[in-house]
Coordinates of C-alpha atoms in Angstrom, one line a residue:
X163 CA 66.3 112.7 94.8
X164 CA 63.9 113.8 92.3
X165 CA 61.7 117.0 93.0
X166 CA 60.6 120.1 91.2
X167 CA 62.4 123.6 91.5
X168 CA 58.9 125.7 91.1
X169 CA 56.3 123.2 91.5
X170 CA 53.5 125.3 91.9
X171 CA 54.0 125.6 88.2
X172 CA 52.1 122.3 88.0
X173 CA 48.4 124.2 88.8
X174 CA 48.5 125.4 85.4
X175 CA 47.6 122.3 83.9
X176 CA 44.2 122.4 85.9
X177 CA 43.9 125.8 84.4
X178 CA 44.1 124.2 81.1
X179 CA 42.1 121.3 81.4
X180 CA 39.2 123.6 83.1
X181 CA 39.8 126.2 80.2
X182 CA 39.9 123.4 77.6
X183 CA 36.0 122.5 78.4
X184 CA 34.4 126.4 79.6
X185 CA 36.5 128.8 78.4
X186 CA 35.3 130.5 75.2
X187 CA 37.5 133.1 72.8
X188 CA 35.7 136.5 73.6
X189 CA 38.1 139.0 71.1
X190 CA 40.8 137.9 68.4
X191 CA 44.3 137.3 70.5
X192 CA 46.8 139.6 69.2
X193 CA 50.1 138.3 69.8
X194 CA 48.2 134.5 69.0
X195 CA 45.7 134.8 66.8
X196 CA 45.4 131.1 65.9
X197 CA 45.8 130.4 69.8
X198 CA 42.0 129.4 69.8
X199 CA 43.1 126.3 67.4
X200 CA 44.7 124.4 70.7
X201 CA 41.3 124.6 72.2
X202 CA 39.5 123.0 68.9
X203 CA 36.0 121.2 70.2
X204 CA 33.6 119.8 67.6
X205 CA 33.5 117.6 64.6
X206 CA 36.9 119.1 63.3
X207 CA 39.0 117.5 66.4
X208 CA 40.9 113.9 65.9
X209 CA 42.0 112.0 68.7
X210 CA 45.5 112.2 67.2
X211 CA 45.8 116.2 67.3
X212 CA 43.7 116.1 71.2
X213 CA 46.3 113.7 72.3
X214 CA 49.3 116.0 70.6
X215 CA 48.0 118.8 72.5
X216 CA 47.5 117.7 76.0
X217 CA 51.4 116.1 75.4
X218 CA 52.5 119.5 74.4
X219 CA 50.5 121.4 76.8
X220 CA 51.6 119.3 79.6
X221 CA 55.7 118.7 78.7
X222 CA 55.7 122.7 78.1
X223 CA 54.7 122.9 82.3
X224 CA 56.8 120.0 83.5
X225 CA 59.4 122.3 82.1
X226 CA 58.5 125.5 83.0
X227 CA 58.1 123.5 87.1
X228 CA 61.5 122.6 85.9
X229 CA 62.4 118.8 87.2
X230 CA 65.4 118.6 89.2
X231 CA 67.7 115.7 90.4
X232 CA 70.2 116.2 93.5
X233 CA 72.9 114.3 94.1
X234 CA 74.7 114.7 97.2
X235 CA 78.5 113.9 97.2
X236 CA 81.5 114.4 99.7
X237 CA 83.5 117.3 98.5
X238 CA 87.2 117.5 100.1
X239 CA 88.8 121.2 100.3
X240 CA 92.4 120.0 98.7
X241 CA 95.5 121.3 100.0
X242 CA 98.9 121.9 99.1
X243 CA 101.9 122.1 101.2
X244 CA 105.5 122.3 101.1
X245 CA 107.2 121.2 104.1
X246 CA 110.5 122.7 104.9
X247 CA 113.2 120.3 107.1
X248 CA 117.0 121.7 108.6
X249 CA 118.9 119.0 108.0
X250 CA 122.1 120.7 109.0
X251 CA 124.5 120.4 111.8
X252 CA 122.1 122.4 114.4
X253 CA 119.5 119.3 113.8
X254 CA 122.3 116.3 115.1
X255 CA 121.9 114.9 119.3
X256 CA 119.2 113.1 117.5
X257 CA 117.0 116.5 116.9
X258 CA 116.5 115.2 113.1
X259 CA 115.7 112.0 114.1
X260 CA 112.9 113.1 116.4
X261 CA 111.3 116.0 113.9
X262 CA 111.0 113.2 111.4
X263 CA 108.9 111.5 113.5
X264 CA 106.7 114.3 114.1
X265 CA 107.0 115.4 110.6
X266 CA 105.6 111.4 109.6
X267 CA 103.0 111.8 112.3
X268 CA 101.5 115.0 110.3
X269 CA 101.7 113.7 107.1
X270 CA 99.6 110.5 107.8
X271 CA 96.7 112.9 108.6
X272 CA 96.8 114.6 104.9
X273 CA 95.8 111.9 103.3
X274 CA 93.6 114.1 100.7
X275 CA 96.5 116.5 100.5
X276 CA 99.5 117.0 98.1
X277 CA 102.5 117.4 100.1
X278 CA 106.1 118.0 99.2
X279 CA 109.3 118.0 100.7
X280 CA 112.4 120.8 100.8
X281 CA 115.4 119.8 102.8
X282 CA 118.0 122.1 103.2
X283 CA 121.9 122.3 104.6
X284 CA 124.3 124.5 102.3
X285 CA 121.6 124.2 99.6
X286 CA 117.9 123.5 99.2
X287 CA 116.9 120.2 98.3
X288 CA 113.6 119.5 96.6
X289 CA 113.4 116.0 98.2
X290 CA 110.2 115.0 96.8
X291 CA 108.1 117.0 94.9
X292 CA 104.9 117.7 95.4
X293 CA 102.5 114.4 95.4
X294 CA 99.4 113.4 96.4
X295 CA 101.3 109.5 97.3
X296 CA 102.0 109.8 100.8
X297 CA 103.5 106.0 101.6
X298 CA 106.0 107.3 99.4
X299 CA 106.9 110.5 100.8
X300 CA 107.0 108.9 104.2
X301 CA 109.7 106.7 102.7
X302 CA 111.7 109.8 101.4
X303 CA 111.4 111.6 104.7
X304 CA 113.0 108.8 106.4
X305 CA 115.6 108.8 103.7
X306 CA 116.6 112.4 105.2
X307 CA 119.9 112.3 107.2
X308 CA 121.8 114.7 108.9
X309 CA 124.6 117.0 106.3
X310 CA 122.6 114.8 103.4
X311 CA 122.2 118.6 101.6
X312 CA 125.2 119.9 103.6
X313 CA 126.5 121.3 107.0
X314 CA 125.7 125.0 107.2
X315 CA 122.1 126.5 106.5
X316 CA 120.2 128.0 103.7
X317 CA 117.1 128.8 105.0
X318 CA 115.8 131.7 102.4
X319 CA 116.8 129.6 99.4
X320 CA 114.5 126.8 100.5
X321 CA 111.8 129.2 101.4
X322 CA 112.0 130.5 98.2
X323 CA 112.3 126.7 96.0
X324 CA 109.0 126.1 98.4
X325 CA 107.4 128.5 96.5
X326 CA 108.6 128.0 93.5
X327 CA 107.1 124.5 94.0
X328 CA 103.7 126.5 94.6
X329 CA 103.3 128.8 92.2
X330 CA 103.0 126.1 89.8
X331 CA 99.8 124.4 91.8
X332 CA 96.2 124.9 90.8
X333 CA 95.2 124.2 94.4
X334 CA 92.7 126.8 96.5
X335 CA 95.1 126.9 99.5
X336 CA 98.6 126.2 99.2
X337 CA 100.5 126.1 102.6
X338 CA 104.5 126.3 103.5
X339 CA 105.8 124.8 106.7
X340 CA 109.6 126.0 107.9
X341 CA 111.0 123.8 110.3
X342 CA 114.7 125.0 111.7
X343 CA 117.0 124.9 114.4
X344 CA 119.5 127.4 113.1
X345 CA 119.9 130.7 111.7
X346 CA 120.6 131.7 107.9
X347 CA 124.6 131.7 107.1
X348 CA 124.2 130.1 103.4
X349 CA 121.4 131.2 101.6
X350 CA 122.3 132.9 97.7
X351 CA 118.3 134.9 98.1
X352 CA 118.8 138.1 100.5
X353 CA 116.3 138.9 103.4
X354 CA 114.5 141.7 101.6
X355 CA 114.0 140.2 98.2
X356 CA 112.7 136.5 100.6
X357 CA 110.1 139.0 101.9
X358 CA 109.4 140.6 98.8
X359 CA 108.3 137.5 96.9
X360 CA 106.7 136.1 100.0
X361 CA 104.4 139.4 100.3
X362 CA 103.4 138.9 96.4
X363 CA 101.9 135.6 96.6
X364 CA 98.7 133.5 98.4
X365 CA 101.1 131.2 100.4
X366 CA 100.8 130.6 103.6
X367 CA 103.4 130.7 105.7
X368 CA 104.9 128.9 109.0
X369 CA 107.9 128.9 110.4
X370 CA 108.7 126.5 113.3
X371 CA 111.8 127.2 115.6
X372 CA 112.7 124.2 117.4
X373 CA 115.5 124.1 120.2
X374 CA 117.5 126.8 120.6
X375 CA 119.6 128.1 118.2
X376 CA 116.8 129.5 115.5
X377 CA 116.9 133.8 115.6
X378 CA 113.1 133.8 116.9
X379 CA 112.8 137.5 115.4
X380 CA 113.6 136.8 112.0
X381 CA 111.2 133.5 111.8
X382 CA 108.5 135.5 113.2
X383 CA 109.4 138.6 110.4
X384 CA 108.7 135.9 107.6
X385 CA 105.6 134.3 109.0
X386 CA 103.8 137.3 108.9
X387 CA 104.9 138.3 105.8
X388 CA 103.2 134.7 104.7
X389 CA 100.1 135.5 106.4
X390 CA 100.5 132.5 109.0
X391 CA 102.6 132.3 112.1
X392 CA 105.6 131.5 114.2
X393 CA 106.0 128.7 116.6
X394 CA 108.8 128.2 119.2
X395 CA 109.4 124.0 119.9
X396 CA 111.8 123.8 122.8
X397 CA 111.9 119.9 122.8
X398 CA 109.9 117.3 120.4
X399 CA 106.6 116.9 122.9
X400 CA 106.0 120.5 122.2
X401 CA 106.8 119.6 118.4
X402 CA 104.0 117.7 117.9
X403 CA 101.8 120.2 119.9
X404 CA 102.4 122.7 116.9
X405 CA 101.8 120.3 114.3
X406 CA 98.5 119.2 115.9
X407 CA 97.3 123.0 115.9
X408 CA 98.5 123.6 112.3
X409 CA 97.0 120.6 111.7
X410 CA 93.7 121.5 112.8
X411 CA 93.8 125.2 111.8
X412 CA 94.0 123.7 108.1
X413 CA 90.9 121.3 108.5
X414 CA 90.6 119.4 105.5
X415 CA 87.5 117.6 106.9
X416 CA 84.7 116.6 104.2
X417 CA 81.5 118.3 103.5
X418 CA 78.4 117.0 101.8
X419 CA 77.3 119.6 99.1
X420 CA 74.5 118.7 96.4
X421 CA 75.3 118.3 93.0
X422 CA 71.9 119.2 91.1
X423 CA 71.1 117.9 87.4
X424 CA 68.4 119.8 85.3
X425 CA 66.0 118.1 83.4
X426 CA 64.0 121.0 82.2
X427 CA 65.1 120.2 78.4
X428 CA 63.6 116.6 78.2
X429 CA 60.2 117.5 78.4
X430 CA 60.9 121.0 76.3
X431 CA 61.4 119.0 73.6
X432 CA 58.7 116.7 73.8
X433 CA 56.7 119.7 73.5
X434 CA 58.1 121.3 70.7
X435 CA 57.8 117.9 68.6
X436 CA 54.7 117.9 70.0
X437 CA 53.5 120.8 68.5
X438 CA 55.5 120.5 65.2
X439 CA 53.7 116.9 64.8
X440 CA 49.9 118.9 65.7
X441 CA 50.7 121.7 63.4
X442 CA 51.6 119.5 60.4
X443 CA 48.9 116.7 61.1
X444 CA 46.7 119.8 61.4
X445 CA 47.7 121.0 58.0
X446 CA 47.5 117.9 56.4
X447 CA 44.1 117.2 57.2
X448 CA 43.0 121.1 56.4
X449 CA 41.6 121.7 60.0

């Protein structure tokens, strides 16, 4: 769409035109004392220099009214997110299998996100690193199996590869989402120094305990360090409840914003050729 950003800068040109024919020069300018030349009437005026100066008169206000074109385009707030799976022994009676689900269900909304994927047991596991593919993180997700990083649990060393992950992103919002069923009994990272680095950066933070055997306390001690919150799961209908809220508590929905090109230098330099052309015809011809 093509407008002006201060139209009413157009009305000058009437002032010219109805100066051009009544006006008359009562006292010598003083910042322009040759200003009366761009007004020349007479015998002394050639088409050639009238025509130069209504150009450069004219391009000189299309750019002071300063022509504008907007063009309105979808803009997507981007996301990043690390999401955190137990795949120890405290996920097996087919708890794994059913967070996966839920955990695939989530995903396949973020389709404008970059999403990666931490699974932990005895150790962390950076099982796919952060990507804006999702068909293939889906495919790694359902790669996960329980023990696949080891039996026990290292909770704070995945929490702290997650952001690891993150402090390398470039993204305006960068999200972690903890997902266990057990209690810490592996990790190498101690609880203070977890919280420590968790307080210094601008990550997001959820923690997710699901069944029964998650210490509720400590999950809800590092959410709020991470500025998000902690959810309790008993069974996987209440799961997908949680990642629905999260879900819409980190809309990612599209916005149309204007995108505005200005063409203000176009007609500035017609009218500075304009003028260079008048002032050296002008001196040619000894007007």
């Amino acid at each position: 769409m093509f407008s002006f950003e201060y139209p009413w800068a157009l009305i000058l040109i009437f002032v010219f035109i109805v100066c051009d024919k009544w006006c008359k020069e009562q006292s010598e300018a003083i910042f322009f004392p040759h200003v009366s030349l761009l007004l020349l009437k007479g015998k002394n005026r050639t088409p050639t220099l009238h025509i130069l100066k209504w150009i450069g008169i004219s391009s000189a206000i299309i750019a002071l009214a300063s022509p504008v074109v907007s063009l309105h385009q979808y803009l997507e707030k981007k996301h990043d997110i690390v999401l955190i799976l137990d795949a120890s022994d405290s996920m097996k009676d087919g708890k794994l299998d059913k967070a996966k689900q839920e955990l695939d269900a989530f995903i396949s909304k973020r389709t404008s996100n970059n999403i990666g994927l931490v699974t932990f047991g005895n150790n962390a596991l950076i099982a796919s690193p952060i990507t804006a593919d999702i068909e293939i993180l889906r495919t790694i997700l359902k790669l996960q199996e329980l023990g696949i990083a080891g039996h026990m649990s290292a909770i704070n060393d995945a929490i702290t590869k997650s952001y690891g992950m993150l402090s390398r992103s470039k993204a305006k919002t960068k999200i972690i989402i903890l997902l266990t069923s057990c209690t810490d009994n592996k990790s190498t990272i101690q609880k203070d120094d977890l919280l420590s680095l968790i307080s210094k950066f601008p990550i997001k933070l959820y923690t997710i305990g699901y069944g029964n055997g998650y210490d509720a306390f400590y999950l809800n001690e590092l959410a709020k360090a991470g500025r998000g919150r902690a959810y309790e799961a008993i069974d996987a209908s209440e799961l997908s409840k949680i990642y629905n809220e999260i879900d819409k508590r980190e809309d990612v929905s599209s916005k149309e914003e204007p995108n505005y090109i200005y063409l203000y230098l176009y007609p500035l330099f017609v009218a500075w050729i304009s003028l260079l052309f008048w002032i050296y015809i002008r001196n040619i011809k000894g007007i």
